[in-house]
Short mmCIF file of C-alpha atoms in Angstrom, two decimals:
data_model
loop_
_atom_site.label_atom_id
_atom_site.label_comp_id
_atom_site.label_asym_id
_atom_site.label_seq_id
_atom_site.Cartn_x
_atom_site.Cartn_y
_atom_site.Cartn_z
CA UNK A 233 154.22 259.18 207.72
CA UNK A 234 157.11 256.46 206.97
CA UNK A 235 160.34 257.69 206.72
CA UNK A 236 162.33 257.05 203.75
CA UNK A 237 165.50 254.67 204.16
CA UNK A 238 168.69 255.48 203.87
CA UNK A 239 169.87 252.17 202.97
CA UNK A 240 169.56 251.35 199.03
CA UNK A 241 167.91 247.82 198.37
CA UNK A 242 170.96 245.91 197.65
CA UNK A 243 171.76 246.90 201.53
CA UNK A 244 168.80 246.19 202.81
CA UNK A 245 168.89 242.34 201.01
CA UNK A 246 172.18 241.99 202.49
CA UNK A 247 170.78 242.68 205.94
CA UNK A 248 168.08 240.70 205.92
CA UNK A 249 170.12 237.76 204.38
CA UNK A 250 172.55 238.25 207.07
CA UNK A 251 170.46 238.36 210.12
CA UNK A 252 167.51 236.03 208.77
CA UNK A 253 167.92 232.65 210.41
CA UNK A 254 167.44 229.17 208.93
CA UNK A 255 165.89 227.73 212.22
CA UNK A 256 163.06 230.15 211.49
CA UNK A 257 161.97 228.31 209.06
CA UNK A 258 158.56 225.87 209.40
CA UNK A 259 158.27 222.65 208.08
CA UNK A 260 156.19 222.67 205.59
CA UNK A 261 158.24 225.30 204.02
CA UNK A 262 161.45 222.81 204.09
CA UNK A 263 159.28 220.11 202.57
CA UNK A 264 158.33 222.43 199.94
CA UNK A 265 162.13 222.92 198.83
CA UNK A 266 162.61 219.63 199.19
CA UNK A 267 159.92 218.62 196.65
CA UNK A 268 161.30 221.29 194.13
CA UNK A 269 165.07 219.97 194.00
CA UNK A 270 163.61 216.33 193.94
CA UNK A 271 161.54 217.79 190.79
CA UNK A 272 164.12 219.52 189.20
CA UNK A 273 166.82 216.66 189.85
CA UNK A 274 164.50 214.44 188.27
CA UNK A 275 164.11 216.61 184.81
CA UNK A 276 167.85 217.05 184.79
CA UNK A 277 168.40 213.50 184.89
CA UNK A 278 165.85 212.56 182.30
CA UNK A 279 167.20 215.56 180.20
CA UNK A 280 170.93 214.29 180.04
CA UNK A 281 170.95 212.83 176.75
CA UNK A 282 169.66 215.95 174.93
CA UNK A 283 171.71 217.79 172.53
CA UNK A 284 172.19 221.06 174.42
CA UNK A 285 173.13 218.82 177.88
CA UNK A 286 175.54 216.94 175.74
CA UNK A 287 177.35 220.08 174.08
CA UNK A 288 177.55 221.83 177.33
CA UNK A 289 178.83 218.80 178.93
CA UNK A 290 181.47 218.72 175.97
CA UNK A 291 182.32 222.51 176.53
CA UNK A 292 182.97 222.24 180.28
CA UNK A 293 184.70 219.39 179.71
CA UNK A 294 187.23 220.93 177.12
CA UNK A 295 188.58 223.32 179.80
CA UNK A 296 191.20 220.89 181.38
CA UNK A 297 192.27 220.09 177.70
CA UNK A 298 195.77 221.92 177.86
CA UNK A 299 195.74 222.26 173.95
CA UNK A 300 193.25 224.79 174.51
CA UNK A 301 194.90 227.18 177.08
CA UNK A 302 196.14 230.38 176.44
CA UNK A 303 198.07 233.03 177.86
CA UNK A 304 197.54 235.51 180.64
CA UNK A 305 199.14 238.36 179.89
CA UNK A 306 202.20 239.44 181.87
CA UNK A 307 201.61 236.81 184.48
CA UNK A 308 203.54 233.73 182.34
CA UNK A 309 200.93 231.71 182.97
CA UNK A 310 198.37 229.68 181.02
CA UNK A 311 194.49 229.62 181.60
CA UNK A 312 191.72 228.34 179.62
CA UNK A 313 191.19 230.50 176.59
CA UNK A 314 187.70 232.13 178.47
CA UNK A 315 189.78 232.41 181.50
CA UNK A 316 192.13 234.26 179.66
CA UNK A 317 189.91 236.28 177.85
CA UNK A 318 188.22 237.28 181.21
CA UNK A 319 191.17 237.95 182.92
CA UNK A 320 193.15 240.09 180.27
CA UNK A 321 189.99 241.96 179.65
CA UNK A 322 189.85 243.01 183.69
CA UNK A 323 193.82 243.47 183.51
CA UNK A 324 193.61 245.64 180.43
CA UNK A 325 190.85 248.00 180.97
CA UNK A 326 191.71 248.53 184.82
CA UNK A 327 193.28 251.75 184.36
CA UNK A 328 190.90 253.17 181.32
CA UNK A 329 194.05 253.79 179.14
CA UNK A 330 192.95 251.16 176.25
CA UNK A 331 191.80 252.63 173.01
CA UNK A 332 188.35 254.06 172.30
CA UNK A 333 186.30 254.27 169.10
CA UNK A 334 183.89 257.62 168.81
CA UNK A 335 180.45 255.97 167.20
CA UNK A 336 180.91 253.39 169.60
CA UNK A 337 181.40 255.64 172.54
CA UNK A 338 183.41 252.88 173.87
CA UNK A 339 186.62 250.55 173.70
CA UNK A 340 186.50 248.32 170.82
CA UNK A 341 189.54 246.40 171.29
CA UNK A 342 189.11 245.62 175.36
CA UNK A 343 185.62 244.08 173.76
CA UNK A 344 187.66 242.27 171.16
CA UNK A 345 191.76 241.21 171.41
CA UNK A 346 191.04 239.21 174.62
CA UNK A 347 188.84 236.75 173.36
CA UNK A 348 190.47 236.81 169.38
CA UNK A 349 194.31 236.14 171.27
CA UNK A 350 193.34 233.90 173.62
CA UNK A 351 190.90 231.47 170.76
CA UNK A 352 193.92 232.16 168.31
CA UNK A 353 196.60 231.00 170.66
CA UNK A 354 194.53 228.28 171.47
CA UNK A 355 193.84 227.09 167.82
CA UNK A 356 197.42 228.26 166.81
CA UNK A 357 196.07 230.51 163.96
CA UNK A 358 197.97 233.16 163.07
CA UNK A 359 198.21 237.28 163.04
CA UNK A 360 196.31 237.46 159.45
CA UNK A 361 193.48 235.45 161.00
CA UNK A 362 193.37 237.34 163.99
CA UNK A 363 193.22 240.63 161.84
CA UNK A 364 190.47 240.08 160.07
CA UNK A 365 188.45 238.68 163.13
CA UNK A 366 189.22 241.82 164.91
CA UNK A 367 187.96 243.92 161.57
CA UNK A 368 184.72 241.76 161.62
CA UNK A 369 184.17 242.49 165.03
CA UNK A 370 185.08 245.91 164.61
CA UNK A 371 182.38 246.47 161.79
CA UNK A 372 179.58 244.73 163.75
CA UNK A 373 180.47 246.82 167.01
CA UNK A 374 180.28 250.07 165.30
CA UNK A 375 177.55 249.69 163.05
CA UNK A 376 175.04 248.68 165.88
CA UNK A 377 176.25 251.64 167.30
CA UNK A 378 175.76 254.35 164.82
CA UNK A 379 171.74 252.74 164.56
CA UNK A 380 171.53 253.07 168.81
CA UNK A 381 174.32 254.21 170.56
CA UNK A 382 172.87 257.64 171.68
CA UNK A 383 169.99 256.83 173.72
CA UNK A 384 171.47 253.45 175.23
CA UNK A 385 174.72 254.89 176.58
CA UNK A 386 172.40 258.01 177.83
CA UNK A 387 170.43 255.23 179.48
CA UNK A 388 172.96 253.89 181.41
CA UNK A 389 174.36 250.63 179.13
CA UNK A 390 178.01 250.41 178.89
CA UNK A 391 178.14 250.11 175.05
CA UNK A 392 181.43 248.70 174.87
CA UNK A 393 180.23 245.35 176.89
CA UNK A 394 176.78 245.71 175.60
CA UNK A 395 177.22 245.90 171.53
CA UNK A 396 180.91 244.70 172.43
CA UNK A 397 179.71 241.43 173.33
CA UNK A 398 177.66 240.57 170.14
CA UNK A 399 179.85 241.94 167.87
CA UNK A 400 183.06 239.84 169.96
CA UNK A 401 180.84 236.52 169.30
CA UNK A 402 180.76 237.27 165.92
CA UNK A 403 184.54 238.32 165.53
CA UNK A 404 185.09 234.96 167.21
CA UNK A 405 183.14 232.98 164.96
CA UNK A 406 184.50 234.66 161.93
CA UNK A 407 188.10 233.09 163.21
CA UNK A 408 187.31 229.79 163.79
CA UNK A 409 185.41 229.69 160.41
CA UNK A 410 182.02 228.73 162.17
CA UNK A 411 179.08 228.27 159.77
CA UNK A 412 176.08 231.15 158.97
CA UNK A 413 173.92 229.03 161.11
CA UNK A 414 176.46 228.93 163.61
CA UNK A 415 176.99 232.26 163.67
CA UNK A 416 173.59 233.02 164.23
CA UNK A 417 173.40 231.32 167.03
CA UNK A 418 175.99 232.90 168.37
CA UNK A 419 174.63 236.62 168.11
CA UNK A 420 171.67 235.02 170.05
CA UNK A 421 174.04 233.13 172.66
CA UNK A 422 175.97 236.59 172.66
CA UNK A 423 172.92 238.71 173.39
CA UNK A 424 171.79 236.24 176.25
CA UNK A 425 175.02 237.50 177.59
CA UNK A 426 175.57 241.27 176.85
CA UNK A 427 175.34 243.21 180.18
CA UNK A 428 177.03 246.15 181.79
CA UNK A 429 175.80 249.65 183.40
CA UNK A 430 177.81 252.68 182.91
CA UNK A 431 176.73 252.88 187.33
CA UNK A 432 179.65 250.20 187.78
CA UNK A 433 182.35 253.06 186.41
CA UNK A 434 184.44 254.19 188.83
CA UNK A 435 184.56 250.45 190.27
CA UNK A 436 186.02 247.34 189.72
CA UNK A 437 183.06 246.16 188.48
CA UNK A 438 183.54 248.35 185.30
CA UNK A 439 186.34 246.13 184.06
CA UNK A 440 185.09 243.10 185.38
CA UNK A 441 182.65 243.97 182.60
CA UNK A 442 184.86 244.14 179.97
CA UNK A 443 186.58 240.86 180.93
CA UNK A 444 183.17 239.10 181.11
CA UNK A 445 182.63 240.82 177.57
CA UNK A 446 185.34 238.23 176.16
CA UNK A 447 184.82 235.69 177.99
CA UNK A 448 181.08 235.25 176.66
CA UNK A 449 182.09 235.96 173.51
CA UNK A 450 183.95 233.06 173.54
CA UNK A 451 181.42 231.05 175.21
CA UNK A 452 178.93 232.01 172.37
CA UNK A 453 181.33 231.18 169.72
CA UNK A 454 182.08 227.55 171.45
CA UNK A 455 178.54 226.66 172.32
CA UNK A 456 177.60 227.36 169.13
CA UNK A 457 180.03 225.63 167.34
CA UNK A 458 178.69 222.58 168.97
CA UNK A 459 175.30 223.80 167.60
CA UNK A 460 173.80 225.18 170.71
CA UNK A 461 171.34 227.44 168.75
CA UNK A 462 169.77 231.19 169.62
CA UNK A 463 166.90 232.75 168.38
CA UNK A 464 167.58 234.19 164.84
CA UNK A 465 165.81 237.65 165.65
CA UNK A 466 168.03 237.93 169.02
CA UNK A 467 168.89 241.99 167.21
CA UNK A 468 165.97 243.25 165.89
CA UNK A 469 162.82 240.98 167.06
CA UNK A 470 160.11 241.91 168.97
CA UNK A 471 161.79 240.59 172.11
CA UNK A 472 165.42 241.17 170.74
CA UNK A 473 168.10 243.12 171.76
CA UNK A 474 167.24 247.16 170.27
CA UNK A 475 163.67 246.59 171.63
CA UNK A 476 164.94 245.75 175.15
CA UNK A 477 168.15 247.82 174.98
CA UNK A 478 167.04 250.44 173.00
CA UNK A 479 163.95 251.78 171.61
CA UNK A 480 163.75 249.36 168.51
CA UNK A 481 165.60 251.10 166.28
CA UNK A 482 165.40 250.06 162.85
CA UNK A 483 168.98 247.98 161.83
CA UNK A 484 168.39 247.62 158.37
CA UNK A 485 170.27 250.79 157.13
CA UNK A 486 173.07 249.72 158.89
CA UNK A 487 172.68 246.32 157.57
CA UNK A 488 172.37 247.05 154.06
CA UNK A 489 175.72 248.34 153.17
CA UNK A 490 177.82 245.69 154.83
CA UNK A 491 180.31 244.15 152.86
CA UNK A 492 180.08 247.52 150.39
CA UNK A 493 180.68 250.45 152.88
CA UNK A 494 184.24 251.14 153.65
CA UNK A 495 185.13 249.28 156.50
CA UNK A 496 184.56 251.15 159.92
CA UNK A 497 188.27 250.19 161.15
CA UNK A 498 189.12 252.34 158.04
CA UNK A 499 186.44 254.87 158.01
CA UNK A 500 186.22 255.66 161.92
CA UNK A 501 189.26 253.78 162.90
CA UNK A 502 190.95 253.32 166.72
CA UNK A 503 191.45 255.95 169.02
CA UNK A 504 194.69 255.58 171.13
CA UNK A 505 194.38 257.23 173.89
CA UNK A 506 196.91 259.94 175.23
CA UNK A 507 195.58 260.27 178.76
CA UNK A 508 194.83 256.85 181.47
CA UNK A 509 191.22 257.93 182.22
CA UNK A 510 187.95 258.94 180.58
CA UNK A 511 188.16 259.75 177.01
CA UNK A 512 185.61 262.54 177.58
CA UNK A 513 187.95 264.38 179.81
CA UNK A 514 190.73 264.55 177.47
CA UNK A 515 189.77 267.59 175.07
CA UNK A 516 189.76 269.54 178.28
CA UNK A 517 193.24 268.01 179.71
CA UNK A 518 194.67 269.10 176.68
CA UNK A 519 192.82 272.55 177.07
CA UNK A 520 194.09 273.13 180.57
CA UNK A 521 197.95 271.80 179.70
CA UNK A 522 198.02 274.71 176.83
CA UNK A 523 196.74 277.74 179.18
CA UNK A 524 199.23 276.69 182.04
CA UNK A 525 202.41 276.14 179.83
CA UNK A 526 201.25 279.51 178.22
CA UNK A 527 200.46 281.50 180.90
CA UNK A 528 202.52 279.96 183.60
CA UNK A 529 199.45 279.20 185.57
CA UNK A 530 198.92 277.76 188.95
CA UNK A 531 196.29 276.31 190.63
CA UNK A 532 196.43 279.41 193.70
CA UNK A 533 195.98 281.76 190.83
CA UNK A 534 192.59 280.26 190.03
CA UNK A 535 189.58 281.10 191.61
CA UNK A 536 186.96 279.21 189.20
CA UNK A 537 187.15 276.87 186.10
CA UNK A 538 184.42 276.52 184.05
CA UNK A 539 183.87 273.52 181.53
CA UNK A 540 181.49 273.31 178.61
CA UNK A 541 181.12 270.55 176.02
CA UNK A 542 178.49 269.09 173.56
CA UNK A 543 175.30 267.54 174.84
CA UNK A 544 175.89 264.31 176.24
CA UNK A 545 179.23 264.90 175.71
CA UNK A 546 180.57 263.99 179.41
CA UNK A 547 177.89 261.66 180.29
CA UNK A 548 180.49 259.19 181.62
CA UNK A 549 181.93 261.65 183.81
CA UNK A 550 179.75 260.43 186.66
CA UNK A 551 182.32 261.30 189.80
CA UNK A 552 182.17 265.53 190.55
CA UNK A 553 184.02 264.19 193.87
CA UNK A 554 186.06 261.60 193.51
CA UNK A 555 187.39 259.98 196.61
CA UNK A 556 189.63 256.69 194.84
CA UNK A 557 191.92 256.83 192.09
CA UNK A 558 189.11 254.60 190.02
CA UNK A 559 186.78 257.68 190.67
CA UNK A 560 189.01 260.28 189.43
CA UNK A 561 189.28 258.16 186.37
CA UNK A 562 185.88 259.56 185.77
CA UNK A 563 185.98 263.01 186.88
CA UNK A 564 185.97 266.04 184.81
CA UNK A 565 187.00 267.92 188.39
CA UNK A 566 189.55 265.99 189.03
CA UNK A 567 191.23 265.80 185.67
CA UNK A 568 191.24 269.33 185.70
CA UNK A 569 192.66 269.41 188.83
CA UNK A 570 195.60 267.42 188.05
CA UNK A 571 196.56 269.07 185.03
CA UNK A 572 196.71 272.04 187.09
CA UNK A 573 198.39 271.38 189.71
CA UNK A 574 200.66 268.77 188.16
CA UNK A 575 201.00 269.81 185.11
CA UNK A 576 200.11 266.68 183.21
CA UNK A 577 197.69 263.93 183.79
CA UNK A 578 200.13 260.23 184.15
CA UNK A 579 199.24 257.20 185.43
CA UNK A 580 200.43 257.83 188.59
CA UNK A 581 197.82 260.73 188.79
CA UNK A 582 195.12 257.91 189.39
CA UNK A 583 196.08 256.71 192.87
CA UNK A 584 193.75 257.29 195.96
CA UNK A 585 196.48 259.31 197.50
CA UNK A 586 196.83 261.81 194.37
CA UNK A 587 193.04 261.73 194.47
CA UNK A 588 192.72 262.34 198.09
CA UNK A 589 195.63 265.35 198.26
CA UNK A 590 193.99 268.20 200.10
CA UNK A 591 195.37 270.64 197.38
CA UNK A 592 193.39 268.35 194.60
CA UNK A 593 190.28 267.96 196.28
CA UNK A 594 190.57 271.82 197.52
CA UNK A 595 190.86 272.84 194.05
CA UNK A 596 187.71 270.60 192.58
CA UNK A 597 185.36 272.62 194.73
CA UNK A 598 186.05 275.12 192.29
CA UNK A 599 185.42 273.20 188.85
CA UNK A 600 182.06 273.36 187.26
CA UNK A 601 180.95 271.17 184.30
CA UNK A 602 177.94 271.87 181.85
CA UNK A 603 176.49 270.64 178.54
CA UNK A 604 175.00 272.74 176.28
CA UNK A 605 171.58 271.48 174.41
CA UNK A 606 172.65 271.93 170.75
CA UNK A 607 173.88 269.14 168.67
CA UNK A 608 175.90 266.30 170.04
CA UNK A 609 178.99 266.41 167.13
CA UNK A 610 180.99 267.72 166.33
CA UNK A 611 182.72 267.76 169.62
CA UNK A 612 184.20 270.90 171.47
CA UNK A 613 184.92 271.99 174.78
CA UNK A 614 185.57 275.43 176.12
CA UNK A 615 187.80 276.40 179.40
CA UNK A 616 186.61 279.95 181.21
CA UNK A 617 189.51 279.86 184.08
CA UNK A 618 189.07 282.78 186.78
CA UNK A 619 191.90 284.34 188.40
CA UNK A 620 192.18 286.13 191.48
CA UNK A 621 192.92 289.16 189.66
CA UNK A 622 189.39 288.97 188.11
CA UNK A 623 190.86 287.89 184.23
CA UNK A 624 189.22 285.18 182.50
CA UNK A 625 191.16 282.95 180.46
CA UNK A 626 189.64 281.64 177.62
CA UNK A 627 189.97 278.17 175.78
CA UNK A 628 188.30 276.65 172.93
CA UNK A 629 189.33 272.65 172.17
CA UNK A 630 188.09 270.94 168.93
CA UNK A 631 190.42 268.34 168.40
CA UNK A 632 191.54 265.37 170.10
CA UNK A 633 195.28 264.29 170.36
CA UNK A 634 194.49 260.47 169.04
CA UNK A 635 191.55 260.35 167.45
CA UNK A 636 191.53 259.64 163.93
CA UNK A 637 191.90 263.11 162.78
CA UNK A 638 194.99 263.40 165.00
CA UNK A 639 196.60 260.00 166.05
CA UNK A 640 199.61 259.43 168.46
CA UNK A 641 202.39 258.60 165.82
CA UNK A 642 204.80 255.31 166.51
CA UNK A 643 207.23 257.16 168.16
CA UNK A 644 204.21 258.58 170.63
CA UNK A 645 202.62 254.91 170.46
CA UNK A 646 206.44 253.54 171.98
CA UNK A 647 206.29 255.93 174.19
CA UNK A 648 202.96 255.09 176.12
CA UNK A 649 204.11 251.58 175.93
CA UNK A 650 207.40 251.76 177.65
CA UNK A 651 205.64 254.16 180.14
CA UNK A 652 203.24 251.15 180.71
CA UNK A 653 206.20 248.59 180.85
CA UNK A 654 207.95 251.07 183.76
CA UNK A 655 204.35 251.65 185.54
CA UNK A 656 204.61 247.39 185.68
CA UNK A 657 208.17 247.06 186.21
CA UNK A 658 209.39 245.82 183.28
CA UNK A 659 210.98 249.07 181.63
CA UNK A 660 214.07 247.42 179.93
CA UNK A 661 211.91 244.38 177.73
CA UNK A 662 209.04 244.42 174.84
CA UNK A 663 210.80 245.05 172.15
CA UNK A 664 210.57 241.98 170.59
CA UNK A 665 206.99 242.31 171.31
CA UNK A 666 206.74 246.05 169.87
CA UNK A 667 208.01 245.09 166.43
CA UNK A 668 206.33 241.69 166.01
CA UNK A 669 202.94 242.99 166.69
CA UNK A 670 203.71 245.79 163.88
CA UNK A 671 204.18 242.78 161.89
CA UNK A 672 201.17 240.91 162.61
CA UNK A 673 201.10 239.20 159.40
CA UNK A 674 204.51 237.83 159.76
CA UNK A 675 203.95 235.45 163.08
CA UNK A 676 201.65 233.37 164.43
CA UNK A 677 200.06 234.41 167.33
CA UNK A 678 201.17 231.70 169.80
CA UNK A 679 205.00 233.34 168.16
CA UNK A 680 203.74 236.62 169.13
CA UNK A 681 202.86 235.80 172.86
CA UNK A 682 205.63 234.31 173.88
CA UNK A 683 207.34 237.72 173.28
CA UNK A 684 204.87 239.30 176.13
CA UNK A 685 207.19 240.73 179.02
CA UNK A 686 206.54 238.50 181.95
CA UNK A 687 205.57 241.44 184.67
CA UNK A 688 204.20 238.96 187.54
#
């Protein structure tokens, strides 16, 4: 009988790459690379005149064209505008504090401000443009999402690069004013692109996604301005993207009433949120905050916490023992933890020491988390906290401080931004920024960015 491996197969590739050596290999198997490069060579060479060589040659070329650069935020420095899509996308979903969007069950604006600032800046187009880019992108985001959200996030995409991606490309091409054509070629340049696994949270990796998000998303919108074409059933084809990402769900319903719906940025809106981790943890946060301010709780008065929610409800909450502060960013355990014995849940709650306290990880030995099988909305959760005296406090949590039903207010909004500001060192400036991106119609955007806090 074989015994199963304990390394996973990414490992066990790395090993073998790294102890496999090249004077191993025969001849005739050099000869036969050789042969393929000369081959290939050869078809690249007699391929250089074609359109698609041409207009990638033209792209590529464009990035050391400085009228194209754009800014990377806090750092007072200029990239190309994918550059600085890719890195403000990493930079600003890093700590999982950016806004979320229910139907999407993900971050519509980490999908789409990166790429819309940085080809706006670029172009020098201004905050009315960029708004109604970002309300395109918006409605193609969340509409894909309310036809096959459900199973794909349960699957293990992470919808907000996934859909975020396509409906970027298309919020891109709706600023620079590309062509129907052009845009379709785009959503097919955009799904050749749209990637990320929900098995990357808790890593780098997961905003890496988010950065790669808007940088393809400009890529798509560039290549196909120079007519690089896509297939025009990338979405809903037999190969396309909700047969290979989903289970071919049917589009057309959420097709059909484009343009005479009310716009999803209106009808399901942004979700700031109050808490720097996992929006699925924060009903519960808030749950745990109320019993301890009203009952003077502490965490050596507990003996168990139990946490229910909706089906699928904390699907994202993938760490039960988080070791890093990225982990606890997607802990259930953890956040309960923290409101508990901290009472409140900050940014500074999210470094690997906070995580790794023996009083924190002590205490998430005894937090539970379940789903119940009924419906998946409305949303709930419900605390059961046991003391040592044997009481059970009871909460029930319906709704969420900054969803639409209950959004942070400007003052609230100011607050979380200065808090962000002091987190980067910067507590005393972005004012000027504050109040000219409230007045996004008043300023061009290249205006706007040079009002960015330098932090780096």
């Amino acid at each position: 009988m074989v015994e199963p491996t304990a390394l996973t197969a990414s490992q066990r590739i790395a090993r073998f790459s790294r102890v496999f050596d090249p004077r191993v290999l025969q001849a005739e198997l050099r000869r036969q690379v050789g042969r393929a490069l000369i081959d290939t060579a050869g078809i690249a060479l007699a391929g250089h005149g074609e359109p698609a060589s041409l207009a990638i040659r033209r792209y590529t070329g464009g990035r050391r064209d400085t009228r194209s650069f754009a800014t990377a935020w806090g750092l007072g420095a200029a990239r190309s505008a994918e550059d600085a899509a890719l890195y403000n996308g990493v930079a600003g979903h890093v700590l999982d504090y950016d806004d979320v969007n229910s139907p999407l069950r993900g971050h519509p604006s980490i999908a789409l401000l990166p790429p819309l600032v940085a080809l706006a800046e670029a172009r020098d187009l201004d905050g009315i443009q960029l708004a109604s880019a970002y309300a395109m992108g918006f409605e193609v985001m969340v509409r894909l999402a309310r036809a096959m959200v459900h199973d794909h996030y349960a699957k293990g995409w992470h919808a907000t690069t996934t859909l975020g991606t396509i409906g970027a490309s298309v919020a891109c091409c709706h600023l620079l004013r590309l062509s129907e054509a052009q845009t379709v070629n785009a959503i097919g340049l955009a799904v050749a692109q749209a990637s990320g696994t929900r098995g990357n949270f808790g890593t780098m990796a997961k905003s890496f996604q988010t950065g790669h998000c808007g940088a393809s998303a400009i890529r798509a919108a560039l290549l196909a301005e120079l007519d690089v074409d896509g297939a025009i059933d990338a979405l809903d084809g037999p190969e396309g993207f909700t047969s290979l990402y989903g289970h071919g769900e049917d589009l057309n319903e959420a097709m059909d009433s484009l343009g005479v719906d009310t716009l999803e940025l209106e009808r399901s809106g942004i979700e700031i949120k109050k808490y720097p981790m996992c929006y699925a943890a924060h009903r519960s946060i808030d749950g745990m905050l109320a019993l301890r301010d009203t009952h003077g709780l502490h965490a050596d008065a507990v003996t168990a916490v139990h946490v229910r929610a909706n089906r699928r409800a904390t699907v994202p909450l993938i760490h039960d023992h988080p070791k890093t502060g990225l982990e606890g960013k997607f802990s259930m355990q953890y956040a309960m933890a923290a409101a508990l014995l901290d009472g409140h849940v900050r940014l500074s709650s999210f470094t690997d020491d906070a995580v790794q306290r023996p009083a924190a990880q002590a205490l998430m030995q005894k937090i539970r988390c379940t789903e119940d099988d009924g419906p998946e909305t409305p949303r709930w959760n419900t605390l059961a906290v046991t003391l040592v005296s044997g009481d059970v406090l009871h909460k029930e949590i319906r709704a969420l401080r900054g969803s639409a039903d209950c959004p942070l207010d400007d003052e609230e909004l100011r607050e979380k931004w200065r808090d962000c500001l002091s987190h980067a060192g910067a507590a005393d400036h972005g004012d000027a920024f504050f109040a000219s991106a409230l007045a996004l119609q008043q300023t061009s955007v290249r205006e706007l960015m040079s009002k960015l806090p330098i932090v780096a």
